[in-house]
Amino acid sequence: MEFSSKLLENAVNEMSQLPGIGKRTALRLVLHMLRQPKEQTLDFTKALSTMRTEIKLCKSCHNISDTDLCDICANPNRNESIVCVVEDIRDVMAIENTSSFKGLYHVLGGKISPMDGIGPNELNISSLVEKVKLGAITELIFALGSTMEGDTTNFYIFKQIQGCNVKTSTIARGISVGNELEYTDEVTLGRSIINRIPFEASLKS
Amino acid sequence: MEFSSKLLENAVNEMSQLPGIGKRTALRLVLHMLRQPKEQTLDFTKALSTMRTEIKLCKSCHNISDTDLCDICANPNRNESIVCVVEDIRDVMAIENTSSFKGLYHVLGGKISPMDGIGPNELNISSLVEKVKLGAITELIFALGSTMEGDTTNFYIFKQIQGCNVKTSTIARGISVGNELEYTDEVTLGRSIINRIPFEASLKS
């Protein structure tokens, strides 16, 4: 791509560094900005740079936060003895949207994935193990995605806290609500039969 | 969407103002930035804000430029007597990529589109008409997209410069190189038959 302006070229190159945004899309977005009032672009860049420099991670659960302790950890109405282990902040948001969990979270910041060079030391695992060893946690819920990396991470943490007096559970795998059996993959369907629940219990949820 | 951080929420809101980027994609992009080194986001925001505040439009052809006169208009090797009328800078880039045009451009900044509230006064038409009336231009090539708005704009400019001593042409409409006839729409195919060219001429291009 030949640009008539170095400034434009720089902007497009920076924009196309974002995941899923190619050069053409980047150019489209940058030209859109040029058609908008100047202030709009300056608001945009200010919001992003302020966010990047001033945002904090909650020192307890590693969730993204404006303060040292995030709103969830600081909330006295949450049950501190149940901790849900998730991969990243999007999972916290997804679970919070369901309003079905009143405990705290622990954000790992990823999953163990040797292929991508991510080992246990790159994740917030040691602080979780420490918290468990302090003894205040009664249940740990593993809520990672159902992939090989997720299962590996679950198992690694499970091994680290063996011997501690804590119950561990994992979120249920099974067919989605509203789904037909014929469209469900066989592994999921198999697990949903093995991990079947008493019918009376299903009436409550 | 519930955010644990106001800074994050602002950043996602600003990001989702971009065309084609929804809240979920915006969140994904912003979280990607948080995983990158701080400097990368600051480079990104600086490139965009500098671009938006310092970029200029060429005072002759209205192309985007770092200087008062763009590289194409300032190039003494270009033929100043042929001017190609295009909608925006992307069209300039597309035509430049073909290396088949050695004249100058005139960027209108859009097409006449009453539905979107864009009339001739919102576009760089008067400066084009002035240039033509000065008499230095021998040929005007209309290279707008083949839509109703494009045709309207072509015709409006054509009417404005009537009586001036200038040849006008429009880029050829026809079947794309490499295309099969059966997949070409009937209007295009019809035009390509009406506007057929001598076979000897086609051997040269």
Tab-separated table of C-alpha atoms in Angstrom:
chain	number	residue	atom	x	y	z
A	1	MET	CA	0.000	0.000	0.000
A	2	GLU	CA	1.391	3.400	-1.019
A	3	PHE	CA	0.465	6.307	1.233
A	4	SER	CA	0.502	9.962	0.284
A	5	SER	CA	1.240	10.904	3.897
A	6	LYS	CA	3.716	9.566	6.460
A	7	LEU	CA	1.360	10.550	9.307
A	8	LEU	CA	-1.439	8.544	7.733
A	9	GLU	CA	0.865	5.597	7.138
A	10	ASN	CA	1.986	5.584	10.783
A	11	ALA	CA	-1.600	5.736	11.996
A	12	VAL	CA	-2.676	2.886	9.723
A	13	ASN	CA	0.324	0.775	10.728
A	14	GLU	CA	-0.424	1.263	14.432
A	15	MET	CA	-4.118	0.529	13.921
A	16	SER	CA	-3.351	-2.673	12.020
A	17	GLN	CA	-1.335	-3.987	14.992
A	18	LEU	CA	-4.643	-4.684	16.722
A	19	PRO	CA	-5.739	-8.315	16.473
A	20	GLY	CA	-8.147	-9.039	13.621
A	21	ILE	CA	-7.592	-5.646	11.967
A	22	GLY	CA	-5.816	-5.767	8.625
A	23	LYS	CA	-4.348	-2.871	6.646
A	24	ARG	CA	-7.526	-2.232	4.670
A	25	THR	CA	-9.755	-2.128	7.736
A	26	ALA	CA	-7.182	0.034	9.519
A	27	LEU	CA	-7.252	2.513	6.630
A	28	ARG	CA	-11.053	2.539	6.685
A	29	LEU	CA	-11.063	3.269	10.434
A	30	VAL	CA	-8.408	5.992	10.171
A	31	LEU	CA	-10.221	7.703	7.274
A	32	HIS	CA	-13.399	7.561	9.350
A	33	MET	CA	-11.535	9.426	12.102
A	34	LEU	CA	-10.444	12.070	9.612
A	35	ARG	CA	-14.072	12.705	8.705
A	36	GLN	CA	-15.049	13.144	12.366
A	37	PRO	CA	-14.359	16.300	14.409
A	38	LYS	CA	-10.811	16.466	15.815
A	39	GLU	CA	-12.073	16.324	19.400
A	40	GLN	CA	-13.564	12.891	18.861
A	41	THR	CA	-10.196	11.373	17.927
A	42	LEU	CA	-8.503	13.178	20.815
A	43	ASP	CA	-11.140	11.842	23.247
A	44	PHE	CA	-10.550	8.384	21.816
A	45	THR	CA	-6.756	8.487	22.179
A	46	LYS	CA	-6.982	10.075	25.630
A	47	ALA	CA	-9.376	7.405	26.928
A	48	LEU	CA	-7.054	4.656	25.704
A	49	SER	CA	-3.795	6.142	26.963
A	50	THR	CA	-5.295	7.048	30.366
A	51	MET	CA	-6.750	3.571	30.646
A	52	ARG	CA	-3.425	1.953	29.791
A	53	THR	CA	-1.346	4.040	32.208
A	54	GLU	CA	-3.727	4.364	35.167
A	55	ILE	CA	-5.616	1.091	35.308
A	56	LYS	CA	-4.779	-1.210	38.209
A	57	LEU	CA	-5.155	-4.875	38.954
A	58	CYS	CA	-6.973	-5.753	42.178
A	59	LYS	CA	-4.227	-6.850	44.591
A	60	SER	CA	-6.423	-9.671	45.870
A	61	CYS	CA	-8.111	-11.212	42.806
A	62	HIS	CA	-6.133	-9.606	39.908
A	63	ASN	CA	-9.352	-8.348	38.337
A	64	ILE	CA	-9.070	-5.036	36.461
A	65	SER	CA	-9.927	-2.172	38.760
A	66	ASP	CA	-9.590	1.588	39.285
A	67	THR	CA	-8.609	1.067	42.914
A	68	ASP	CA	-6.225	-1.232	44.815
A	69	LEU	CA	-9.083	-3.540	45.769
A	70	CYS	CA	-11.774	-4.173	43.145
A	71	ASP	CA	-15.482	-3.544	43.802
A	72	ILE	CA	-16.221	-7.252	44.125
A	73	CYS	CA	-13.440	-7.965	46.660
A	74	ALA	CA	-14.346	-4.792	48.589
A	75	ASN	CA	-18.053	-5.706	48.786
A	76	PRO	CA	-18.853	-6.952	52.346
A	77	ASN	CA	-21.963	-8.798	51.061
A	78	ARG	CA	-19.938	-11.268	48.994
A	79	ASN	CA	-19.056	-14.674	50.416
A	80	GLU	CA	-15.265	-14.650	50.884
A	81	SER	CA	-15.035	-18.375	51.447
A	82	ILE	CA	-16.017	-19.379	47.905
A	83	VAL	CA	-13.576	-18.434	45.153
A	84	CYS	CA	-14.226	-18.881	41.448
A	85	VAL	CA	-11.058	-19.340	39.370
A	86	VAL	CA	-11.349	-17.772	35.899
A	87	GLU	CA	-9.061	-17.071	32.982
A	88	ASP	CA	-9.603	-13.361	32.439
A	89	ILE	CA	-11.778	-10.373	33.210
A	90	ARG	CA	-14.258	-11.220	30.440
A	91	ASP	CA	-15.138	-14.395	32.336
A	92	VAL	CA	-15.748	-12.357	35.499
A	93	MET	CA	-18.099	-10.113	33.513
A	94	ALA	CA	-19.881	-13.125	31.972
A	95	ILE	CA	-20.444	-14.815	35.345
A	96	GLU	CA	-21.464	-11.534	37.014
A	97	ASN	CA	-24.096	-11.106	34.285
A	98	THR	CA	-25.764	-14.360	35.361
A	99	SER	CA	-26.223	-13.034	38.954
A	100	SER	CA	-25.855	-16.634	40.138
A	101	PHE	CA	-22.568	-16.339	42.002
A	102	LYS	CA	-22.042	-14.395	45.213
A	103	GLY	CA	-18.496	-15.423	46.096
A	104	LEU	CA	-15.196	-13.860	45.025
A	105	TYR	CA	-13.076	-14.411	41.921
A	106	HIS	CA	-9.457	-15.155	41.185
A	107	VAL	CA	-8.294	-14.079	37.733
A	108	LEU	CA	-5.397	-16.217	36.457
A	109	GLY	CA	-4.612	-14.015	33.468
A	110	GLY	CA	-4.526	-16.956	31.051
A	111	LYS	CA	-4.254	-20.716	30.867
A	112	ILE	CA	-1.178	-22.943	31.006
A	113	SER	CA	-0.200	-23.382	27.359
A	114	PRO	CA	3.348	-24.640	26.688
A	115	MET	CA	2.763	-24.144	22.935
A	116	ASP	CA	2.423	-20.382	23.536
A	117	GLY	CA	5.222	-20.324	26.124
A	118	ILE	CA	2.807	-19.790	29.028
A	119	GLY	CA	3.769	-21.782	32.114
A	120	PRO	CA	2.419	-21.611	35.683
A	121	ASN	CA	4.858	-18.799	36.534
A	122	GLU	CA	3.325	-16.499	33.931
A	123	LEU	CA	-0.075	-16.821	35.625
A	124	ASN	CA	-1.454	-15.658	38.983
A	125	ILE	CA	-1.343	-19.175	40.426
A	126	SER	CA	1.062	-18.803	43.370
A	127	SER	CA	-1.066	-16.049	44.963
A	128	LEU	CA	-4.110	-18.331	44.687
A	129	VAL	CA	-2.271	-21.248	46.314
A	130	GLU	CA	-1.139	-18.929	49.122
A	131	LYS	CA	-4.708	-17.736	49.699
A	132	VAL	CA	-5.899	-21.349	49.891
A	133	LYS	CA	-3.119	-22.292	52.311
A	134	LEU	CA	-4.196	-19.488	54.661
A	135	GLY	CA	-7.331	-21.615	55.204
A	136	ALA	CA	-10.090	-19.015	54.789
A	137	ILE	CA	-11.369	-20.541	51.554
A	138	THR	CA	-13.794	-23.467	51.808
A	139	GLU	CA	-14.550	-24.005	48.130
A	140	LEU	CA	-12.654	-23.381	44.915
A	141	ILE	CA	-14.708	-23.435	41.703
A	142	PHE	CA	-12.706	-24.008	38.521
A	143	ALA	CA	-14.454	-22.029	35.777
A	144	LEU	CA	-11.986	-22.212	32.901
A	145	GLY	CA	-12.961	-22.924	29.314
A	146	SER	CA	-13.368	-26.609	28.491
A	147	THR	CA	-10.180	-27.004	26.456
A	148	MET	CA	-7.014	-29.028	26.923
A	149	GLU	CA	-5.263	-25.926	28.297
A	150	GLY	CA	-8.139	-25.276	30.691
A	151	ASP	CA	-8.112	-28.856	31.950
A	152	THR	CA	-4.304	-28.759	32.365
A	153	THR	CA	-4.517	-25.546	34.379
A	154	ASN	CA	-7.289	-26.953	36.586
A	155	PHE	CA	-5.240	-30.069	37.253
A	156	TYR	CA	-2.048	-28.117	37.989
A	157	ILE	CA	-3.793	-25.965	40.598
A	158	PHE	CA	-5.566	-29.026	42.018
A	159	LYS	CA	-2.165	-30.717	42.546
A	160	GLN	CA	-0.685	-27.587	44.181
A	161	ILE	CA	-3.402	-27.354	46.817
A	162	GLN	CA	-3.602	-31.063	47.616
A	163	GLY	CA	-3.595	-31.589	51.356
A	164	CYS	CA	-5.284	-28.255	52.012
A	165	ASN	CA	-8.705	-28.385	53.610
A	166	VAL	CA	-10.659	-27.021	50.613
A	167	LYS	CA	-13.460	-28.404	48.475
A	168	THR	CA	-12.854	-28.137	44.715
A	169	SER	CA	-15.475	-28.203	41.998
A	170	THR	CA	-15.677	-27.446	38.314
A	171	ILE	CA	-18.552	-25.834	36.453
A	172	ALA	CA	-20.857	-28.355	34.797
A	173	ARG	CA	-20.223	-29.389	31.198
A	174	GLY	CA	-23.339	-30.428	29.324
A	175	ILE	CA	-25.755	-29.465	26.594
A	176	SER	CA	-26.630	-25.774	26.408
A	177	VAL	CA	-30.058	-24.655	27.545
A	178	GLY	CA	-32.327	-24.541	24.474
A	179	ASN	CA	-30.149	-26.920	22.449
A	180	GLU	CA	-31.343	-30.026	20.637
A	181	LEU	CA	-29.493	-33.281	21.357
A	182	GLU	CA	-28.823	-33.999	17.695
A	183	TYR	CA	-26.706	-30.862	17.304
A	184	THR	CA	-24.619	-31.458	20.437
A	185	ASP	CA	-21.132	-32.931	19.905
A	186	GLU	CA	-20.644	-36.449	21.224
A	187	VAL	CA	-18.072	-35.646	23.931
A	188	THR	CA	-20.348	-33.038	25.504
A	189	LEU	CA	-23.367	-35.332	25.227
A	190	GLY	CA	-21.392	-38.229	26.749
A	191	ARG	CA	-20.285	-36.066	29.695
A	192	SER	CA	-23.802	-34.765	30.220
A	193	ILE	CA	-25.016	-38.384	30.622
A	194	ILE	CA	-22.187	-39.417	32.960
A	195	ASN	CA	-22.654	-36.271	35.087
A	196	ARG	CA	-26.447	-36.467	35.136
A	197	ILE	CA	-28.176	-34.759	38.068
A	198	PRO	CA	-31.236	-35.809	40.087
A	199	PHE	CA	-34.381	-34.530	38.346
A	200	GLU	CA	-35.587	-32.837	41.524
A	201	ALA	CA	-32.347	-30.797	41.630
A	202	SER	CA	-32.836	-29.680	38.026
A	203	LEU	CA	-36.263	-28.256	38.897
A	204	LYS	CA	-34.649	-25.783	41.272
A	205	SER	CA	-32.203	-24.202	38.846
B	1	MET	CA	-22.159	-5.005	30.034
B	2	GLU	CA	-20.973	-4.379	33.601
B	3	PHE	CA	-17.418	-3.119	33.956
B	4	SER	CA	-15.261	-3.404	37.041
B	5	SER	CA	-13.422	-0.233	36.044
B	6	LYS	CA	-14.583	3.171	34.812
B	7	LEU	CA	-11.323	3.634	32.855
B	8	LEU	CA	-11.915	0.363	31.057
B	9	GLU	CA	-15.526	1.264	30.366
B	10	ASN	CA	-14.520	4.628	28.844
B	11	ALA	CA	-11.896	2.979	26.659
B	12	VAL	CA	-14.346	0.335	25.431
B	13	ASN	CA	-17.023	2.964	24.750
B	14	GLU	CA	-14.610	5.083	22.710
B	15	MET	CA	-13.331	2.047	20.805
B	16	SER	CA	-16.857	0.918	19.949
B	17	GLN	CA	-17.571	4.302	18.301
B	18	LEU	CA	-15.459	3.126	15.366
B	19	PRO	CA	-17.541	1.805	12.460
B	20	GLY	CA	-17.991	-1.964	12.435
B	21	ILE	CA	-16.662	-2.390	15.982
B	22	GLY	CA	-19.216	-3.499	18.548
B	23	LYS	CA	-18.883	-3.573	22.333
B	24	ARG	CA	-17.567	-7.134	22.445
B	25	THR	CA	-14.893	-6.536	19.805
B	26	ALA	CA	-13.970	-3.256	21.501
B	27	LEU	CA	-13.490	-5.092	24.808
B	28	ARG	CA	-11.355	-7.718	23.091
B	29	LEU	CA	-9.155	-5.018	21.521
B	30	VAL	CA	-8.803	-3.064	24.764
B	31	LEU	CA	-7.897	-6.197	26.745
B	32	HIS	CA	-5.330	-6.990	24.067
B	33	MET	CA	-3.795	-3.560	24.701
B	34	LEU	CA	-3.654	-4.266	28.423
B	35	ARG	CA	-1.611	-7.406	27.733
B	36	GLN	CA	0.872	-5.466	25.575
B	37	PRO	CA	3.626	-3.232	26.980
B	38	LYS	CA	2.439	0.265	27.929
B	39	GLU	CA	4.652	1.878	25.273
B	40	GLN	CA	2.784	0.110	22.498
B	41	THR	CA	-0.551	1.671	23.466
B	42	LEU	CA	1.090	5.071	23.903
B	43	ASP	CA	2.689	4.792	20.435
B	44	PHE	CA	-0.730	3.847	19.068
B	45	THR	CA	-2.572	6.782	20.650
B	46	LYS	CA	0.228	9.213	19.755
B	47	ALA	CA	0.246	8.155	16.082
B	48	LEU	CA	-3.512	8.656	15.881
B	49	SER	CA	-3.684	11.983	17.693
B	50	THR	CA	-0.688	13.409	15.772
B	51	MET	CA	-2.214	12.223	12.529
B	52	ARG	CA	-5.568	13.810	13.358
B	53	THR	CA	-4.146	17.179	14.416
B	54	GLU	CA	-1.272	17.604	11.948
B	55	ILE	CA	-2.463	16.037	8.715
B	56	LYS	CA	-3.197	18.419	5.848
B	57	LEU	CA	-5.205	18.303	2.658
B	58	CYS	CA	-3.322	19.162	-0.542
B	59	LYS	CA	-4.494	22.680	-1.472
B	60	SER	CA	-4.646	21.705	-5.129
B	61	CYS	CA	-6.194	18.222	-5.276
B	62	HIS	CA	-7.522	17.792	-1.676
B	63	ASN	CA	-5.607	14.529	-1.288
B	64	ILE	CA	-4.316	13.773	2.217
B	65	SER	CA	-0.774	15.063	2.593
B	66	ASP	CA	1.899	16.039	5.118
B	67	THR	CA	2.652	19.207	3.177
B	68	ASP	CA	0.630	21.979	1.528
B	69	LEU	CA	1.035	20.382	-1.880
B	70	CYS	CA	0.863	16.580	-2.049
B	71	ASP	CA	3.646	14.438	-3.566
B	72	ILE	CA	1.624	13.759	-6.708
B	73	CYS	CA	0.770	17.422	-7.409
B	74	ALA	CA	4.364	18.440	-6.610
B	75	ASN	CA	5.862	15.840	-8.970
B	76	PRO	CA	7.089	17.600	-12.167
B	77	ASN	CA	6.926	14.298	-14.106
B	78	ARG	CA	3.140	14.061	-13.842
B	79	ASN	CA	0.943	15.302	-16.671
B	80	GLU	CA	-0.906	18.331	-15.279
B	81	SER	CA	-3.363	18.514	-18.154
B	82	ILE	CA	-5.161	15.245	-17.325
B	83	VAL	CA	-7.131	15.181	-14.068
B	84	CYS	CA	-8.786	12.111	-12.631
B	85	VAL	CA	-11.820	12.882	-10.431
B	86	VAL	CA	-12.168	10.433	-7.520
B	87	GLU	CA	-14.293	10.116	-4.423
B	88	ASP	CA	-11.660	9.745	-1.717
B	89	ILE	CA	-8.018	9.037	-0.971
B	90	ARG	CA	-8.523	5.258	-1.116
B	91	ASP	CA	-9.387	5.621	-4.802
B	92	VAL	CA	-6.168	7.587	-5.367
B	93	MET	CA	-4.229	4.753	-3.709
B	94	ALA	CA	-6.052	2.113	-5.761
B	95	ILE	CA	-5.353	3.879	-9.069
B	96	GLU	CA	-1.739	4.630	-8.101
B	97	ASN	CA	-1.256	0.913	-7.418
B	98	THR	CA	-2.114	0.119	-11.047
B	99	SER	CA	0.725	2.418	-12.289
B	100	SER	CA	-1.429	3.132	-15.337
B	101	PHE	CA	-2.182	6.808	-14.729
B	102	LYS	CA	0.382	9.598	-14.897
B	103	GLY	CA	-1.886	12.633	-14.583
B	104	LEU	CA	-3.102	14.409	-11.462
B	105	TYR	CA	-6.097	13.718	-9.218
B	106	HIS	CA	-8.933	15.711	-7.765
B	107	VAL	CA	-10.436	14.265	-4.596
B	108	LEU	CA	-14.095	15.234	-4.145
B	109	GLY	CA	-14.384	13.934	-0.578
B	110	GLY	CA	-17.589	12.029	-1.306
B	111	LYS	CA	-20.440	11.712	-3.764
B	112	ILE	CA	-23.618	13.768	-4.101
B	113	SER	CA	-26.150	11.906	-1.986
B	114	PRO	CA	-29.283	13.834	-0.948
B	115	MET	CA	-30.349	10.856	1.228
B	116	ASP	CA	-27.272	11.419	3.412
B	117	GLY	CA	-27.558	15.207	3.231
B	118	ILE	CA	-24.523	15.569	0.979
B	119	GLY	CA	-25.012	18.190	-1.724
B	120	PRO	CA	-22.491	19.705	-4.169
B	121	ASN	CA	-21.486	22.329	-1.577
B	122	GLU	CA	-20.243	19.664	0.847
B	123	LEU	CA	-17.820	18.384	-1.801
B	124	ASN	CA	-14.702	19.846	-3.438
B	125	ILE	CA	-16.546	20.555	-6.687
B	126	SER	CA	-16.237	24.347	-6.999
B	127	SER	CA	-12.425	24.215	-6.851
B	128	LEU	CA	-12.465	21.616	-9.637
B	129	VAL	CA	-14.758	23.741	-11.808
B	130	GLU	CA	-12.461	26.752	-11.221
B	131	LYS	CA	-9.407	24.711	-12.241
B	132	VAL	CA	-11.179	23.614	-15.436
B	133	LYS	CA	-12.243	27.193	-16.251
B	134	LEU	CA	-8.601	28.329	-16.010
B	135	GLY	CA	-8.106	26.252	-19.171
B	136	ALA	CA	-4.995	24.266	-18.288
B	137	ILE	CA	-6.832	20.953	-18.150
B	138	THR	CA	-7.402	19.102	-21.422
B	139	GLU	CA	-9.075	15.951	-20.112
B	140	LEU	CA	-11.181	15.161	-17.066
B	141	ILE	CA	-11.574	11.462	-16.209
B	142	PHE	CA	-14.544	10.628	-13.990
B	143	ALA	CA	-13.488	7.682	-11.828
B	144	LEU	CA	-16.299	7.449	-9.289
B	145	GLY	CA	-17.924	4.192	-8.244
B	146	SER	CA	-20.622	2.945	-10.580
B	147	THR	CA	-23.606	3.783	-8.374
B	148	MET	CA	-26.516	6.166	-8.687
B	149	GLU	CA	-24.678	8.678	-6.475
B	150	GLY	CA	-21.539	8.339	-8.589
B	151	ASP	CA	-23.470	8.872	-11.823
B	152	THR	CA	-25.301	11.875	-10.330
B	153	THR	CA	-22.014	13.457	-9.253
B	154	ASN	CA	-20.452	12.858	-12.670
B	155	PHE	CA	-23.429	14.460	-14.365
B	156	TYR	CA	-23.503	17.454	-12.002
B	157	ILE	CA	-19.819	18.224	-12.667
B	158	PHE	CA	-20.333	17.635	-16.385
B	159	LYS	CA	-23.122	20.245	-16.407
B	160	GLN	CA	-21.006	22.752	-14.436
B	161	ILE	CA	-18.131	22.654	-16.916
B	162	GLN	CA	-20.216	22.672	-20.078
B	163	GLY	CA	-18.869	25.220	-22.553
B	164	CYS	CA	-15.318	24.807	-21.245
B	165	ASN	CA	-12.786	23.459	-23.712
B	166	VAL	CA	-12.158	20.134	-21.917
B	167	LYS	CA	-12.567	16.506	-22.933
B	168	THR	CA	-14.460	14.375	-20.408
B	169	SER	CA	-14.321	10.614	-20.099
B	170	THR	CA	-15.395	8.010	-17.599
B	171	ILE	CA	-13.555	4.828	-16.667
B	172	ALA	CA	-14.797	1.770	-18.555
B	173	ARG	CA	-17.544	-0.391	-17.048
B	174	GLY	CA	-17.379	-4.013	-18.130
B	175	ILE	CA	-16.663	-7.520	-16.980
B	176	SER	CA	-13.713	-7.908	-14.618
B	177	VAL	CA	-10.510	-9.462	-15.936
B	178	GLY	CA	-10.630	-13.191	-15.161
B	179	ASN	CA	-14.412	-13.272	-14.784
B	180	GLU	CA	-16.767	-15.706	-16.520
B	181	LEU	CA	-19.703	-14.205	-18.438
B	182	GLU	CA	-22.295	-16.323	-16.652
B	183	TYR	CA	-21.458	-14.763	-13.262
B	184	THR	CA	-21.560	-11.158	-14.513
B	185	ASP	CA	-24.735	-9.193	-13.780
B	186	GLU	CA	-26.837	-8.281	-16.808
B	187	VAL	CA	-26.438	-4.489	-16.594
B	188	THR	CA	-22.638	-4.769	-16.595
B	189	LEU	CA	-22.701	-7.355	-19.366
B	190	GLY	CA	-25.087	-5.203	-21.421
B	191	ARG	CA	-22.825	-2.144	-21.009
B	192	SER	CA	-19.748	-4.164	-21.906
B	193	ILE	CA	-21.374	-5.123	-25.215
B	194	ILE	CA	-22.558	-1.589	-26.022
B	195	ASN	CA	-19.141	-0.133	-25.150
B	196	ARG	CA	-17.159	-2.833	-26.952
B	197	ILE	CA	-13.650	-1.876	-28.088
B	198	PRO	CA	-11.761	-2.794	-31.290
B	199	PHE	CA	-9.972	-6.121	-30.792
B	200	GLU	CA	-6.637	-4.609	-31.842
B	201	ALA	CA	-6.952	-2.015	-29.058
B	202	SER	CA	-7.603	-4.742	-26.478
B	203	LEU	CA	-4.316	-6.448	-27.420
B	204	LYS	CA	-2.368	-3.396	-26.275
B	205	SER	CA	-3.765	-3.162	-22.735
